[in-house]
Short mmCIF file of C-alpha atoms in Angstrom, two decimals:
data_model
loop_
_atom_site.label_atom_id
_atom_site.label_comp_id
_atom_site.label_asym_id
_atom_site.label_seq_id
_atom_site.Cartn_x
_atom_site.Cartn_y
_atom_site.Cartn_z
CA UNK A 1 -204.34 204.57 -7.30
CA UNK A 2 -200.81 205.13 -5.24
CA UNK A 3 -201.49 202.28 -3.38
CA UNK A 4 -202.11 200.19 -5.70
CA UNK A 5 -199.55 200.95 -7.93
CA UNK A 6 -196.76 200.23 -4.86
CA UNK A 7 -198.57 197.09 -4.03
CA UNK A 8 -198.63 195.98 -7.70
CA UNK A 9 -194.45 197.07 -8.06
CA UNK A 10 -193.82 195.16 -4.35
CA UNK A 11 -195.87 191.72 -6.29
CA UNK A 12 -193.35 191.71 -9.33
CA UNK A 13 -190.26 192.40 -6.67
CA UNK A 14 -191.21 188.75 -5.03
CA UNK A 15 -191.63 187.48 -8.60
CA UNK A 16 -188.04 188.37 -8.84
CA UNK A 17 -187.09 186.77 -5.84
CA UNK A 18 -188.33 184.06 -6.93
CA UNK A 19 -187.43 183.79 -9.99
CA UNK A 20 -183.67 184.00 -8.38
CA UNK A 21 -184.55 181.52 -6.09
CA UNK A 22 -185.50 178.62 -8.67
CA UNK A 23 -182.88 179.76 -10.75
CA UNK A 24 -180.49 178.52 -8.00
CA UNK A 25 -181.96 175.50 -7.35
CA UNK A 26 -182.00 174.57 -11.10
CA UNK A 27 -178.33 174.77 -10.97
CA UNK A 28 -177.96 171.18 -10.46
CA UNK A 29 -179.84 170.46 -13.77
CA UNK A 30 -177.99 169.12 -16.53
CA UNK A 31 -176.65 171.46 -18.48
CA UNK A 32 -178.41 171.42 -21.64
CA UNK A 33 -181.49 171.40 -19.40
CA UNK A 34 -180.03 173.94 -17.07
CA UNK A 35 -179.18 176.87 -20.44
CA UNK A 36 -182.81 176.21 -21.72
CA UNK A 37 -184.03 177.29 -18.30
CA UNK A 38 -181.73 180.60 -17.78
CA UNK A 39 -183.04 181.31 -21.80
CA UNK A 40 -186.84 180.61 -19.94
CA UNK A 41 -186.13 182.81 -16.80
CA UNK A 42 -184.53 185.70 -19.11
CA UNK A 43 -187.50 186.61 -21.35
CA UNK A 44 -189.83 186.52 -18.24
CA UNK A 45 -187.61 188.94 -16.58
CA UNK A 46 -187.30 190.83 -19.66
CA UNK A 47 -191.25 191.15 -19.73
CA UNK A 48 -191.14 191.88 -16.52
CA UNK A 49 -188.84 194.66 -16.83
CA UNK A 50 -190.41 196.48 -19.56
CA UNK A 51 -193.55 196.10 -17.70
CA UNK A 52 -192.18 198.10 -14.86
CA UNK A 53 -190.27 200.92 -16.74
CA UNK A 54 -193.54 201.36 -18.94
CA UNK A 55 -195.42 201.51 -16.14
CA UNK A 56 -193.66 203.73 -13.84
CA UNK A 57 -193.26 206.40 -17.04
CA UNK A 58 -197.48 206.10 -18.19
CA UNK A 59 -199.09 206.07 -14.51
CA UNK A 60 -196.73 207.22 -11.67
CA UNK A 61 -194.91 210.25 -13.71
CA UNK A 62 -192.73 210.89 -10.57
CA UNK A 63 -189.45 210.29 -9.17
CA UNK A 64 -189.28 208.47 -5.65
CA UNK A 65 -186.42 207.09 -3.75
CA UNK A 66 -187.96 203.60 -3.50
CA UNK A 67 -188.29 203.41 -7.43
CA UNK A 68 -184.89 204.41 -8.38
CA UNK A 69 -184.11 201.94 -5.79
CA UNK A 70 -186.10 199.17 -7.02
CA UNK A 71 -184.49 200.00 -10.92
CA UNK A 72 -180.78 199.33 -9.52
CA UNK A 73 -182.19 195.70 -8.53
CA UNK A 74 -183.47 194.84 -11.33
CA UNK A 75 -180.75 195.88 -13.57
CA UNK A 76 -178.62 194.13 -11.29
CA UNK A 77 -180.24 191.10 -10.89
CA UNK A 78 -180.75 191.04 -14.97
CA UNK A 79 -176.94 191.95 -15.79
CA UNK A 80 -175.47 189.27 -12.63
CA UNK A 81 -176.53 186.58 -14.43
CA UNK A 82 -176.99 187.14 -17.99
CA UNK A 83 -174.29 190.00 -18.61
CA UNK A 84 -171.01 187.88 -19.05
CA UNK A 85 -172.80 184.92 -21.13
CA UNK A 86 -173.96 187.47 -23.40
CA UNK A 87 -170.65 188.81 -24.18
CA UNK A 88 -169.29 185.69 -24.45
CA UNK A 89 -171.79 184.49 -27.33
CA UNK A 90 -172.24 187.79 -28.85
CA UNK A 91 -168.58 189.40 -28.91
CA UNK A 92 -166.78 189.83 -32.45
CA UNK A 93 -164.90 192.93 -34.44
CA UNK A 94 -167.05 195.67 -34.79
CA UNK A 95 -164.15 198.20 -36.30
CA UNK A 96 -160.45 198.64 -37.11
CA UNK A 97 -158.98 202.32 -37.02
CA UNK A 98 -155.61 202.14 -39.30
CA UNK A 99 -153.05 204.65 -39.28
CA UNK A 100 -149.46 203.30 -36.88
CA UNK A 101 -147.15 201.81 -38.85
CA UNK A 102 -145.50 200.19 -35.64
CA UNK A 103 -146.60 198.03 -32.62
CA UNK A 104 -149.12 200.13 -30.04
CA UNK A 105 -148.46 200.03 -26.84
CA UNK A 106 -150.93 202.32 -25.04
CA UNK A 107 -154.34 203.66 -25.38
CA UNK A 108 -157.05 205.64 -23.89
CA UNK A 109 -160.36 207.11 -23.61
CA UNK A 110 -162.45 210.11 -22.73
CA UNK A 111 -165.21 212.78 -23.72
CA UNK A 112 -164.35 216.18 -24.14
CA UNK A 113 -167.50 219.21 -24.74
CA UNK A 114 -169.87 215.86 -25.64
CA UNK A 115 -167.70 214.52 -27.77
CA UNK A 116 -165.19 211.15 -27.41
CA UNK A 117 -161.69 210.48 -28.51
CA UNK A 118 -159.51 208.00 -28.13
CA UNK A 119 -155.36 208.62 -28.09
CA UNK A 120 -153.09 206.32 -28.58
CA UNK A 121 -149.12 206.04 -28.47
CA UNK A 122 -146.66 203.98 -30.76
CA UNK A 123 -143.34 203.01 -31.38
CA UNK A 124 -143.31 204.64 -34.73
CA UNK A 125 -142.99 207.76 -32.59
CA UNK A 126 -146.48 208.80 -32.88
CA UNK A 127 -149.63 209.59 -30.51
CA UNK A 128 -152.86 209.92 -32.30
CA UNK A 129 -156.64 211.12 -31.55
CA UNK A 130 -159.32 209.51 -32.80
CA UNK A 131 -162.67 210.89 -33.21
CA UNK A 132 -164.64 208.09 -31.97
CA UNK A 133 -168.38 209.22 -33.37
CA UNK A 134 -166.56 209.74 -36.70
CA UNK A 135 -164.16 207.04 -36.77
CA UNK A 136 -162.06 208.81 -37.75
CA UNK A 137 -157.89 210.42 -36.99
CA UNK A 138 -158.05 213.90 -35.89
CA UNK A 139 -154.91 214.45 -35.38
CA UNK A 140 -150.65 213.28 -35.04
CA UNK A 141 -148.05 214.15 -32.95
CA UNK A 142 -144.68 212.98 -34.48
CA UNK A 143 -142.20 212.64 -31.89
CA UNK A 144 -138.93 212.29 -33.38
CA UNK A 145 -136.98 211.70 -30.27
CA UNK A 146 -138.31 208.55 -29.42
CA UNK A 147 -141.12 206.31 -29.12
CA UNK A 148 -144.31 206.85 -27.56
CA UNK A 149 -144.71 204.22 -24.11
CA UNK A 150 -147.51 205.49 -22.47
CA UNK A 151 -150.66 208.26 -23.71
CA UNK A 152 -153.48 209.52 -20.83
CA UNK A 153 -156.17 212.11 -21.24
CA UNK A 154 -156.02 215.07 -18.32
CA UNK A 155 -159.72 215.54 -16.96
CA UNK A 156 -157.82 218.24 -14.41
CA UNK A 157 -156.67 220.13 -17.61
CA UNK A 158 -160.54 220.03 -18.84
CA UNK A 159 -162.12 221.11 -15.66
CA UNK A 160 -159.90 223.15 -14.22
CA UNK A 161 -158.81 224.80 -17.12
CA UNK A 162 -161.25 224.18 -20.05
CA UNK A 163 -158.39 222.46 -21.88
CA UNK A 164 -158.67 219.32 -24.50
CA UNK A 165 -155.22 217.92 -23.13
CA UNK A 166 -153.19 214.74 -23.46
CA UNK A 167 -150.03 213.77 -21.78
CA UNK A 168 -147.96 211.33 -22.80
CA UNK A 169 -144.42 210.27 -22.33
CA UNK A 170 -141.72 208.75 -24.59
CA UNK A 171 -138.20 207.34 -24.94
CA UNK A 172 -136.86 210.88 -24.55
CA UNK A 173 -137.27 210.84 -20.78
CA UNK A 174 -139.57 213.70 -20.89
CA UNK A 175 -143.30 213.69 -19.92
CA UNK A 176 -145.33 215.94 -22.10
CA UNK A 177 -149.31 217.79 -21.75
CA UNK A 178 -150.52 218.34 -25.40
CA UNK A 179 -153.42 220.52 -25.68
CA UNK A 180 -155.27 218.59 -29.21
CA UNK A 181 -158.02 221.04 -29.77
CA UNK A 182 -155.04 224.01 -30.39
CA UNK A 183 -152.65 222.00 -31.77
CA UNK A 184 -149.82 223.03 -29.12
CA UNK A 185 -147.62 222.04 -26.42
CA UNK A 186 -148.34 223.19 -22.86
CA UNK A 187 -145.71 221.92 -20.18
CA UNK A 188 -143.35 219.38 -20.06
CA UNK A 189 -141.61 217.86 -16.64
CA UNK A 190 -137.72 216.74 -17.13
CA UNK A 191 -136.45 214.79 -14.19
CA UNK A 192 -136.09 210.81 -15.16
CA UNK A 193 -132.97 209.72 -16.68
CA UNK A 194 -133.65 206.94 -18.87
CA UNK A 195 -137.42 205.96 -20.45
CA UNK A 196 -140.78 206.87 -19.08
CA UNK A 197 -142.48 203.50 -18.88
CA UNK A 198 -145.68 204.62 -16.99
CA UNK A 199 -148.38 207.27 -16.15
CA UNK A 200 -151.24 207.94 -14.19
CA UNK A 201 -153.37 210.41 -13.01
CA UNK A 202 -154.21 211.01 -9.26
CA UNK A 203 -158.09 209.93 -8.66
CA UNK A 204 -158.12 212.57 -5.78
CA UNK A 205 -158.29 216.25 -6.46
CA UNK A 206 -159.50 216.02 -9.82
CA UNK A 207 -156.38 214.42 -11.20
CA UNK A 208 -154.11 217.24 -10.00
CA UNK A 209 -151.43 214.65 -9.74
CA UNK A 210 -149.41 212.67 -11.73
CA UNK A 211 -147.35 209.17 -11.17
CA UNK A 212 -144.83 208.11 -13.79
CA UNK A 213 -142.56 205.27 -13.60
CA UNK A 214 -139.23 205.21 -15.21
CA UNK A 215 -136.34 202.93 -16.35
CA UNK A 216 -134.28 205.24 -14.43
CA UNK A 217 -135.77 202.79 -11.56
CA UNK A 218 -137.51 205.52 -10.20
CA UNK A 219 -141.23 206.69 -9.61
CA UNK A 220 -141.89 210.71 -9.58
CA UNK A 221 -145.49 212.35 -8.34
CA UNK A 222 -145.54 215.61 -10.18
CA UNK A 223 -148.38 218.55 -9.84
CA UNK A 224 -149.79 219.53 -12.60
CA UNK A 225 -150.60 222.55 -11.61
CA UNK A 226 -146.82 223.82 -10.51
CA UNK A 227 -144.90 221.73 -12.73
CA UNK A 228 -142.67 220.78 -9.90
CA UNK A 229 -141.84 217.57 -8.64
CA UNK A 230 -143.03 216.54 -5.55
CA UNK A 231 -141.38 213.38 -4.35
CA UNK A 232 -139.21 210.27 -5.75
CA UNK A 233 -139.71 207.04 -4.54
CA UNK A 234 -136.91 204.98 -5.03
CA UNK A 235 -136.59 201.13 -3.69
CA UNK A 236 -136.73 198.60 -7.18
CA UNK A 237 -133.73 197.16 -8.21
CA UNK A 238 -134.49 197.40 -11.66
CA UNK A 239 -136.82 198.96 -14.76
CA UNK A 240 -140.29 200.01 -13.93
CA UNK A 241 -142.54 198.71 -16.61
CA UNK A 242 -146.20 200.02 -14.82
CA UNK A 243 -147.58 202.15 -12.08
CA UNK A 244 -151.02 202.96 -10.54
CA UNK A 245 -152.69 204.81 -8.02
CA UNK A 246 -155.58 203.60 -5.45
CA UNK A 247 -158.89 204.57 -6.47
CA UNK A 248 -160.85 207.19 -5.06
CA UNK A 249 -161.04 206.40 -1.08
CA UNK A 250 -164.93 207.48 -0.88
CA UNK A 251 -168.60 206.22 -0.81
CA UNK A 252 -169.85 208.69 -2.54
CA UNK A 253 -171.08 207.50 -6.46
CA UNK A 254 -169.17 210.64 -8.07
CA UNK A 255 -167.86 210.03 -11.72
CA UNK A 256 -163.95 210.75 -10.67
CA UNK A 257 -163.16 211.97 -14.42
CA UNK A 258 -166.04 214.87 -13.71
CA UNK A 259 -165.80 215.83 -10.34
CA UNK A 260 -163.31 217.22 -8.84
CA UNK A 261 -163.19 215.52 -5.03
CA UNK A 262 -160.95 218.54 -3.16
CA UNK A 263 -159.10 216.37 -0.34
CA UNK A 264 -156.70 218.67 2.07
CA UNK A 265 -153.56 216.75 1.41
CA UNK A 266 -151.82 215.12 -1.56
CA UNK A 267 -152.09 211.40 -0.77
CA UNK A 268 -155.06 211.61 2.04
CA UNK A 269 -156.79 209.34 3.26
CA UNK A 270 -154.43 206.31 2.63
CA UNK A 271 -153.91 206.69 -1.36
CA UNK A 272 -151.25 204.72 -2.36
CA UNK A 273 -148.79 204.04 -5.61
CA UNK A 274 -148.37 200.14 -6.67
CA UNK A 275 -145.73 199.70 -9.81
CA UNK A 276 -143.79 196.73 -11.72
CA UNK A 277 -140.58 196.01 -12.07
CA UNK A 278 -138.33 194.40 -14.26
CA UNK A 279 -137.13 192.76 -10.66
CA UNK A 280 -140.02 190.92 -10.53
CA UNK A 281 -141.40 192.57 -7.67
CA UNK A 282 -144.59 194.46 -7.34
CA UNK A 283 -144.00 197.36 -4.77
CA UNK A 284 -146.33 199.77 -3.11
CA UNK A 285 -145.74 203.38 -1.70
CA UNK A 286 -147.51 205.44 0.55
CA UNK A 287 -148.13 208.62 -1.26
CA UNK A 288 -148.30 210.74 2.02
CA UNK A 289 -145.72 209.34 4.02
CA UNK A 290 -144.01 208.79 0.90
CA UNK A 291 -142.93 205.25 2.00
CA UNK A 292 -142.49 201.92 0.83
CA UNK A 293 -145.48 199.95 2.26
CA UNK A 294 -145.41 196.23 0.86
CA UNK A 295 -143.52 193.96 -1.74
CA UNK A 296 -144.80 191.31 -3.90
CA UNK A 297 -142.85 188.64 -4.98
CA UNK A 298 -144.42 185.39 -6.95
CA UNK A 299 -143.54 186.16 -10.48
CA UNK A 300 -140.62 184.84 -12.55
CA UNK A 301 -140.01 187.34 -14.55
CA UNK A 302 -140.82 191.18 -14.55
CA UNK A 303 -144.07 192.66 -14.26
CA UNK A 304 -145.89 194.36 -17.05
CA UNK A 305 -148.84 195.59 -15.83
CA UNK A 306 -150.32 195.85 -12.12
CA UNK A 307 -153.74 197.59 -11.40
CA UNK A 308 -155.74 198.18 -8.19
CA UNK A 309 -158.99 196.79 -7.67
CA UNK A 310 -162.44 198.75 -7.15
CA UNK A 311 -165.25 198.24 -5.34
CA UNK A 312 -166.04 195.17 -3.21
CA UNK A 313 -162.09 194.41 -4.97
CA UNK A 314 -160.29 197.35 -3.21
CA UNK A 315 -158.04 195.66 -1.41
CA UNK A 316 -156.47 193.61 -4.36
CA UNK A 317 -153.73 194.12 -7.54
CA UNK A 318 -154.22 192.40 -10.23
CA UNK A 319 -150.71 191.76 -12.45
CA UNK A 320 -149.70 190.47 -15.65
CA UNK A 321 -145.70 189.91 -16.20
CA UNK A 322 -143.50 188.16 -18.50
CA UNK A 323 -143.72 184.69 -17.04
CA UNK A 324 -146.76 184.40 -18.73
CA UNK A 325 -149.11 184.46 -15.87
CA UNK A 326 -151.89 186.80 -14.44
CA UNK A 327 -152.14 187.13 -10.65
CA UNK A 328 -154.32 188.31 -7.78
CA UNK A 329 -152.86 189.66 -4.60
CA UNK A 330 -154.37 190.77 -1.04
CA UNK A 331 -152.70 193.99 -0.31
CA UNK A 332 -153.97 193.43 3.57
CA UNK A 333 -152.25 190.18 3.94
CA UNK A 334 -149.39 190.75 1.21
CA UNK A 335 -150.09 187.16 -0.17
CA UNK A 336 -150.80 185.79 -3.85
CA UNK A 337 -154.96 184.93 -3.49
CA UNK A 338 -154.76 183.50 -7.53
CA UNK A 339 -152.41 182.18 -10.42
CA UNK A 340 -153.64 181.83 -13.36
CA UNK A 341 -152.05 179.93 -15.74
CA UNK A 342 -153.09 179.51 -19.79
CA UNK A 343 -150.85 181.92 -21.78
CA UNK A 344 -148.07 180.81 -23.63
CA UNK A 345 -146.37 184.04 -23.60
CA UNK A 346 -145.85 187.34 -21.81
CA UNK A 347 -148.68 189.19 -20.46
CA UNK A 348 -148.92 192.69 -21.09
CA UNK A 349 -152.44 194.10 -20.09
CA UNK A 350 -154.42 192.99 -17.15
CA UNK A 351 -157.81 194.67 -16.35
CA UNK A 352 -161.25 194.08 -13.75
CA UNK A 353 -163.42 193.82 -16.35
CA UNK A 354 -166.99 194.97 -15.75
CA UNK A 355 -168.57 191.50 -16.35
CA UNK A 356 -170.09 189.05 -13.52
CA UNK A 357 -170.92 185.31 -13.38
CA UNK A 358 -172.81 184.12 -10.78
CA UNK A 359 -171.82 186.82 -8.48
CA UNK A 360 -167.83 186.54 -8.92
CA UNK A 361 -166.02 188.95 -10.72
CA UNK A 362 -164.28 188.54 -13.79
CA UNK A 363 -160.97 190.00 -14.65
CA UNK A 364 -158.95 190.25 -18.21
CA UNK A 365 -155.48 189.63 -19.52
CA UNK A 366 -153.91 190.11 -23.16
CA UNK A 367 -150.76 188.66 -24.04
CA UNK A 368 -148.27 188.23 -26.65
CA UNK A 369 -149.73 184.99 -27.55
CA UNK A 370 -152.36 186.95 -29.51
CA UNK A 371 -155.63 185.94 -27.61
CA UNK A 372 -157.31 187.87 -25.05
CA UNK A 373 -158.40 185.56 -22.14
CA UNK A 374 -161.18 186.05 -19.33
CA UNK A 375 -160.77 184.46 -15.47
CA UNK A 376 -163.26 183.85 -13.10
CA UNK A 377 -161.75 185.51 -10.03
CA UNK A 378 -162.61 182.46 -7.36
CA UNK A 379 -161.09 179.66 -9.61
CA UNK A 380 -157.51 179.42 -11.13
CA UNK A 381 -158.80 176.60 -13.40
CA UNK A 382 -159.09 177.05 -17.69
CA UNK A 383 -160.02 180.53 -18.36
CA UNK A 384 -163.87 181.10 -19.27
CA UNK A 385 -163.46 182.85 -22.83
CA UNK A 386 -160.72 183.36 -25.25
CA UNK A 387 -160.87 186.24 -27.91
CA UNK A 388 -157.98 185.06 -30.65
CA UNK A 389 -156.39 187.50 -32.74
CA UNK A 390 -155.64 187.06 -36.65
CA UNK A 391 -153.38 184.03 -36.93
CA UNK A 392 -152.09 185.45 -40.31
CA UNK A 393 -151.47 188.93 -39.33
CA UNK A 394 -151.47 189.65 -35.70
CA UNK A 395 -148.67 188.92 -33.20
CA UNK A 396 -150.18 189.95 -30.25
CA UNK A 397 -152.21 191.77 -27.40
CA UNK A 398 -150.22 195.15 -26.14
CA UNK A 399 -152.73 196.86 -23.51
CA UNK A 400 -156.50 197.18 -23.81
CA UNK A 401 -159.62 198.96 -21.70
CA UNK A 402 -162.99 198.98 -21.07
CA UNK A 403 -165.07 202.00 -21.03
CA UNK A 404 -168.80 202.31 -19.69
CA UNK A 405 -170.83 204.61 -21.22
CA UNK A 406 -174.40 205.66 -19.96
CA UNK A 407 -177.08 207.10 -22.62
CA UNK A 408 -180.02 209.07 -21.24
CA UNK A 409 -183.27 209.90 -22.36
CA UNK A 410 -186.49 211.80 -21.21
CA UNK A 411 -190.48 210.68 -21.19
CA UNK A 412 -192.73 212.43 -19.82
CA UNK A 413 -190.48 214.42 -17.45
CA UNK A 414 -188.99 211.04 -15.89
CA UNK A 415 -184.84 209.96 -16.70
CA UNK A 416 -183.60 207.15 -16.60
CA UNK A 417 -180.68 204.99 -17.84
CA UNK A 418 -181.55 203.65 -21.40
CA UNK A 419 -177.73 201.92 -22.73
CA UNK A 420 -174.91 200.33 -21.12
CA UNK A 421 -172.77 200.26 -23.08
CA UNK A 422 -168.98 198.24 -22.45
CA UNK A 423 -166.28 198.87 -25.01
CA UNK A 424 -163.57 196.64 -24.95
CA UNK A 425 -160.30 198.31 -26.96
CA UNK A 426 -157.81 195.85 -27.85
CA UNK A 427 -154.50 197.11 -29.96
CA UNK A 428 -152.15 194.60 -31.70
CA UNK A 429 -149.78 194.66 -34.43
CA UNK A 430 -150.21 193.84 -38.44
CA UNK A 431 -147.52 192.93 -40.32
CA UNK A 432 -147.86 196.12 -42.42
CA UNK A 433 -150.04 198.61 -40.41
CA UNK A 434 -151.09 198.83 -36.49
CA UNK A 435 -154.67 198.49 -35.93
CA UNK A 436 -156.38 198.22 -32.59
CA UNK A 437 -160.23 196.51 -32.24
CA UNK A 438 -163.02 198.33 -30.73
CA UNK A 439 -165.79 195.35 -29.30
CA UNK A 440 -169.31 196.77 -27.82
CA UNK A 441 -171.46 195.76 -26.31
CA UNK A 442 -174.56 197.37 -25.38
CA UNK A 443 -177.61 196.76 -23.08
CA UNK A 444 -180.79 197.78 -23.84
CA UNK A 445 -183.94 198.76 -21.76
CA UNK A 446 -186.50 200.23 -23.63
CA UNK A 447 -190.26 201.07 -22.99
CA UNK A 448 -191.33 199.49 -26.32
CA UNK A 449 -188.77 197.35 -27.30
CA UNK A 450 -187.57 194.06 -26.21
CA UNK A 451 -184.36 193.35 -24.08
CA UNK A 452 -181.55 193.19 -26.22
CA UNK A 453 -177.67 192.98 -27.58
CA UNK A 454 -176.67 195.09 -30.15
CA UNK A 455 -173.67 195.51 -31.22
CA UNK A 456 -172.65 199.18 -32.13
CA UNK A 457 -169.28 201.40 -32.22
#
């Protein structure tokens, strides 16, 4: 019964295949005929796929290597192909959680004890939680001294200390940790001299460190756990709008806001710091050496936003500046790879979006213009989707994110991955209130159900 069983899974593996293969050579159908086709290939493979998860949970009952395996190829083969076109024809406003009376100009998200939130930070001097599963405020932190540039959730502060803490830092050149749950402040580092633009947490040692970027023209690393202030890299000639840190320099499949990965040295193995300037450079730092590696220069006016790449992208930034362009870069080679050209005004958020089409990644920008806009890495030609904003009411995109969330559930003794979900979070400003958009999107692979979009919060 084994046997058979493997030989039956190894048939519908070459079904696949094939089904990839034909799929490839249809691409030089019309297109009409060539969209009827993918529809034609995508309910056989959703069949297909049901047919295997159903099976594997009624007969087999066990967990091998070769299984788990075979799941990651067919979820990848299904969401490679089908994944972006789906968002593109399914995507709308889902929800609207009101409460800033002024523009937003950071977000972000994580779970704490099962539970998610998202904060965000204003220029009506506020940060707020949100209880996503509620929809609901939780809680406000006025800020009186200034306005609020830039909001992050600690995962050290959770694991390390079973802490519900935020950080966030403001127009009163102070960077602050906020514990939510108790309603109290925990530490604060003083150092920068003008406005703290930028942070971010250290994807090495749990998030022990911290990188904020300052008008002061200056970039700190802190430790969280000493307060102190490790280094200052100094080098721009101007503002710092945006910094970021490599991501985690491992194979290893470890969710870095969980797990804390204990590396000897701050900085080791190669970690680096890559910020924006209002000198129109992009600059990157060494965080062991603590020296200035490479400069970017392309852009024609100052830089927004800059992010690392992931992934089979690791050695690229991606940036968004006030010129009203997005841009790739090879860190190896120090040259512009992209331009992409289609906003009419400044670009504030850039992301790598976790969509595909036709195995090239897709990244993200949102811009003053009020649209959100989607690029097909390999081609600097019209963007593939637009996501427009009120016309009325909205003046435009401030920063967004996506989050991937993972759902389990049990039969029979056997787990396996159920949702995926990707949220999209988009914040712009109303005439009379500050809003941001939540969009979902979520996959679906279900023993007795069909393969399907829904649309949830």
């Amino acid at each position: 019964k084994f046997i058979s069983t493997f030989y039956w899974l190894r048939g519908l593996k070459k079904k696949l295949k094939a089904s990839f293969s034909s799929s490839l050579h249809h691409q030089r159908l019309s297109q009409g005929k060539r969209r009827r086709y993918f529809s034609l290939v995508m309910k056989s493979t959703e069949e297909e796929t049901q047919i295997i998860i159903h099976y594997w949970i009624r007969t087999l009952n066990i967990k091998l290597g070769w299984i788990e395996d075979f799941d990651k190829l067919v979820v990848n083969y299904v969401s490679t192909f089908f994944m972006f076109d789906t968002f593109r024809s399914s995507s709308k406003l889902i929800n609207t959680l009101v409460g800033h009376t002024n523009r937003v100009y950071s977000i972000d998200y994580s779970t704490f004890d099962d539970c998610q939130f998202i904060c965000s930070g204003s220029y009506d001097n506020t940060v707020r939680i949100w209880d996503v599963d509620n929809n609901k405020q939780i809680q406000s932190l006025n800020m009186s001294s200034g306005y609020v540039s830039c909001v992050k959730f600690s995962s050290y502060c959770y694991h390390s200390h079973h802490q519900n803490v935020i950080c966030f830092s403001s127009h009163d050149k102070i960077i602050r940790f906020w514990n939510f749950k108790h309603n109290g402040q925990l530490q604060t580092f003083n150092g920068h001299t003008s406005d703290v633009r930028g942070i971010e947490f250290s994807p090495f040692n749990g998030g022990r460190y911290l990188c904020s970027g300052s008008w002061d023209k200056t970039i700190r690393l802190w430790d969280i756990e000493t307060s102190k202030s490790l280094h200052v890299f100094r080098g721009h000639k101007s503002y710092i709008c945006c910094v970021d840190i490599s991501p985690l320099q491992s194979n290893d499949n470890n969710d870095n806001n969980n797990k804390v990965n204990n590396i000897g040295v701050v900085g080791g193995n190669g970690y680096t710091i890559c910020s924006g300037s209002y000198d129109n450079t992009i600059r990157i730092w060494d965080i062991e050496t603590t020296k200035q590696l490479n400069v970017f220069k392309g852009h024609g006016s100052h830089v927004n936003s800059a992010k690392y790449g992931s992934n089979e992208l690791l050695n690229t930034i991606l940036s968004g500046s006030a010129d009203n362009s997005v841009r790739l870069w090879d860190i190896r080679s120090c040259q512009q790879i992209q331009v992409f050209n289609g906003h009419n005004n400044w670009v504030y958020a850039v992301e790598y979006s976790p969509f595909v089409i036709k195995n090239s990644s897709v990244i993200c920008s949102g811009s003053w213009d009020n649209t959100i806009r989607f690029w097909d890495i390999r081609s600097n030609k019209n963007e593939l989707y637009v996501i427009e904003g009120d016309k009325e009411e909205d003046i435009g995109i401030t920063c967004l994110k996506f989050i991937k969330l993972k759902k389990k559930d049990k039969t029979k003794n056997v787990t396996y991955d159920l949702n995926l979900k990707l949220n999209l979070f988009d914040l712009i400003e109303r005439k009379h209130r500050n809003v941001f958009y939540l969009f979902a999107i979520v996959f679906c692979i279900e023993p007795s159900k069909q393969y399907k979009v829904k649309r949830t919060i």
